[in-house]
Amino acid sequence: MQVRQVVTGHDARGRSVFARDEHVDAMPIQGLGELALLWSANKPATYPNGGDNPRAPGIFPPLGGVRFIMATYSPEYDVIAPEPLPEFHVEDGDEPGFHWTDTTDFGVLISGNLAVQLDEGAEVVLSPGDVFVENGTRHRFRVVGDAPATMASFIVGANSR
């Protein structure tokens, strides 16, 4: 997957400018599909600025940090991320894919269908255009159907448990 990203910023006089118009390549992530990390900062922005991406490390931000990602989940896996990513919190005995992060995630499903499972077997299937707000709860995803599911998400670092 490749995502076009247009970024604004400020010139030396403080006037608004287009700082970048570029294509960002997604990186493959085993057990997930592909993920494009579009913006990453570990602290709030200060303006004016040149529109440069601070490029903070990791998919999940610390408290006060943000990430903007687009992920395409592959239907080839029974659940997304059966082997947890390093930033995932899991409990002993968790079923594959269940995890939580110290973040609030705001997602918009762009294509495909994605099931979100919570504790006690609760499940909702998201369709294109649906918005999902994940508040640090235990959850897991699985693609519904044969087509990949793509979600754009804005992730905000939260206090840890």
Coordinates of C-alpha atoms in Angstrom, one line a residue:
M1 CA 0.0 0.0 0.0
Q2 CA 1.1 3.5 -0.8
V3 CA -0.5 6.6 0.8
R4 CA -0.3 10.1 -0.6
Q5 CA 0.3 12.6 2.2
V6 CA 0.1 16.4 1.8
V7 CA 1.5 18.4 4.7
T8 CA 1.2 22.1 5.5
G9 CA 3.7 24.2 7.4
H10 CA 5.0 27.8 7.7
D11 CA 7.6 29.6 5.8
A12 CA 10.2 32.0 7.3
R13 CA 7.6 34.8 7.4
G14 CA 5.0 32.6 9.2
R15 CA 2.9 32.3 6.1
S16 CA 1.2 28.9 5.3
V17 CA 2.8 26.7 2.7
F18 CA 2.6 23.2 1.4
A19 CA 5.6 21.7 3.1
R20 CA 5.4 18.2 1.4
D21 CA 3.3 16.3 -1.1
E22 CA 4.7 12.7 -1.0
H23 CA 3.8 9.1 -1.2
V24 CA 4.5 7.0 1.9
D25 CA 5.1 3.3 1.5
A26 CA 3.5 0.9 4.0
M27 CA 5.8 -1.6 5.8
P28 CA 4.8 -5.3 6.0
I29 CA 4.1 -6.5 9.5
Q30 CA 3.8 -10.3 10.0
G31 CA 0.4 -11.4 11.3
L32 CA -1.2 -8.1 10.4
G33 CA -0.7 -7.0 6.8
E34 CA 0.8 -3.6 6.0
L35 CA 1.1 -0.4 8.1
A36 CA 1.9 3.1 6.9
L37 CA 3.2 5.3 9.7
L38 CA 2.1 8.8 8.5
W39 CA 2.9 11.0 11.4
S40 CA 4.6 10.4 14.8
A41 CA 5.4 12.8 17.6
N42 CA 6.1 12.2 21.3
K43 CA 5.1 15.7 22.4
P44 CA 2.7 18.4 21.4
A45 CA 3.6 20.5 18.3
T46 CA 4.8 24.1 18.5
Y47 CA 3.7 26.6 15.8
P48 CA 4.8 28.0 13.6
N49 CA 6.9 25.1 12.2
G50 CA 8.1 24.0 8.8
G51 CA 5.7 21.0 8.6
D52 CA 8.4 18.5 9.5
N53 CA 7.3 15.1 10.9
P54 CA 9.1 14.7 14.2
R55 CA 9.4 10.9 13.3
A56 CA 9.2 9.6 16.9
P57 CA 9.9 5.8 17.1
G58 CA 7.4 3.1 17.6
I59 CA 3.8 2.6 16.5
F60 CA 2.3 3.5 19.9
P61 CA 3.0 6.9 21.5
P62 CA 3.9 7.8 25.1
L63 CA 1.6 10.0 27.2
G64 CA 1.2 13.3 25.2
G65 CA 2.4 11.7 22.0
V66 CA 0.5 11.0 18.8
R67 CA 0.6 8.7 15.8
F68 CA -1.3 8.7 12.6
I69 CA -1.3 5.4 10.8
M70 CA -3.1 3.6 8.0
A71 CA -3.2 -0.2 8.3
T72 CA -4.4 -2.8 5.8
Y73 CA -5.3 -6.0 7.6
S74 CA -4.9 -9.2 5.7
P75 CA -7.8 -11.8 5.6
E76 CA -5.2 -14.6 5.6
Y77 CA -5.0 -14.6 9.4
D78 CA -7.7 -15.9 11.7
V79 CA -7.1 -12.9 14.0
I80 CA -4.9 -9.9 13.5
A81 CA -1.5 -10.1 15.3
P82 CA -1.8 -13.6 16.8
E83 CA 1.7 -13.0 18.0
P84 CA 1.6 -9.7 19.9
L85 CA 3.7 -6.7 18.8
P86 CA 6.2 -5.5 21.3
E87 CA 4.0 -2.6 22.4
F88 CA 1.0 -4.8 23.1
H89 CA 0.0 -5.7 26.7
V90 CA -1.3 -9.2 27.0
E91 CA -2.6 -11.2 30.0
D92 CA -1.5 -14.8 30.8
G93 CA -3.9 -17.2 29.0
D94 CA -5.2 -14.6 26.5
E95 CA -6.5 -16.0 23.3
P96 CA -4.4 -15.1 20.2
G97 CA -4.7 -11.5 19.2
F98 CA -6.2 -10.1 22.4
H99 CA -4.2 -7.1 23.8
W100 CA -4.5 -3.6 25.0
T101 CA -2.3 -0.5 24.7
D102 CA -1.8 2.6 26.8
T103 CA -3.6 4.7 24.1
T104 CA -6.9 6.1 22.9
D105 CA -7.3 5.1 19.2
F106 CA -9.6 6.9 16.8
G107 CA -10.1 4.8 13.7
V108 CA -12.2 5.1 10.5
L109 CA -12.6 2.0 8.4
I110 CA -11.9 2.9 4.8
S111 CA -12.5 -0.5 3.1
G112 CA -13.4 -4.1 3.9
N113 CA -15.1 -5.4 7.0
L114 CA -13.4 -5.7 10.4
A115 CA -14.7 -7.5 13.5
V116 CA -13.8 -6.1 16.9
Q117 CA -14.0 -8.5 19.7
L118 CA -13.9 -7.6 23.4
D119 CA -14.2 -9.4 26.7
E120 CA -16.9 -12.0 27.3
G121 CA -17.3 -12.6 23.5
A122 CA -18.8 -9.2 22.7
E123 CA -18.3 -8.4 19.0
V124 CA -19.2 -5.7 16.5
V125 CA -18.5 -5.8 12.8
L126 CA -17.3 -2.5 11.3
S127 CA -18.1 -1.5 7.7
P128 CA -16.5 1.2 5.5
G129 CA -17.2 4.7 7.0
D130 CA -17.7 3.4 10.5
V131 CA -15.7 5.1 13.3
F132 CA -14.1 3.1 16.1
V133 CA -12.8 4.7 19.3
E134 CA -10.8 2.3 21.4
N135 CA -10.2 3.4 25.0
G136 CA -7.4 1.2 26.2
T137 CA -9.6 -1.9 26.4
R138 CA -8.7 -5.5 25.8
H139 CA -9.6 -6.3 22.2
R140 CA -8.7 -8.1 19.0
F141 CA -9.5 -7.7 15.3
R142 CA -10.3 -10.1 12.6
V143 CA -11.1 -9.5 8.9
V144 CA -14.6 -10.5 7.9
G145 CA -14.7 -11.9 4.3
D146 CA -12.0 -12.4 1.7
A147 CA -11.0 -8.8 1.1
P148 CA -8.4 -6.9 3.1
A149 CA -9.7 -4.3 5.6
T150 CA -8.0 -0.8 5.7
M151 CA -8.4 1.5 8.6
A152 CA -6.9 5.0 9.2
S153 CA -6.2 5.7 12.9
F154 CA -5.1 8.6 15.1
I155 CA -3.5 7.3 18.3
V156 CA -3.0 9.4 21.4
G157 CA -0.8 8.3 24.3
A158 CA -2.7 7.8 27.6
N159 CA -1.8 7.1 31.2
S160 CA -0.8 3.5 31.8
R161 CA -2.7 1.2 34.2

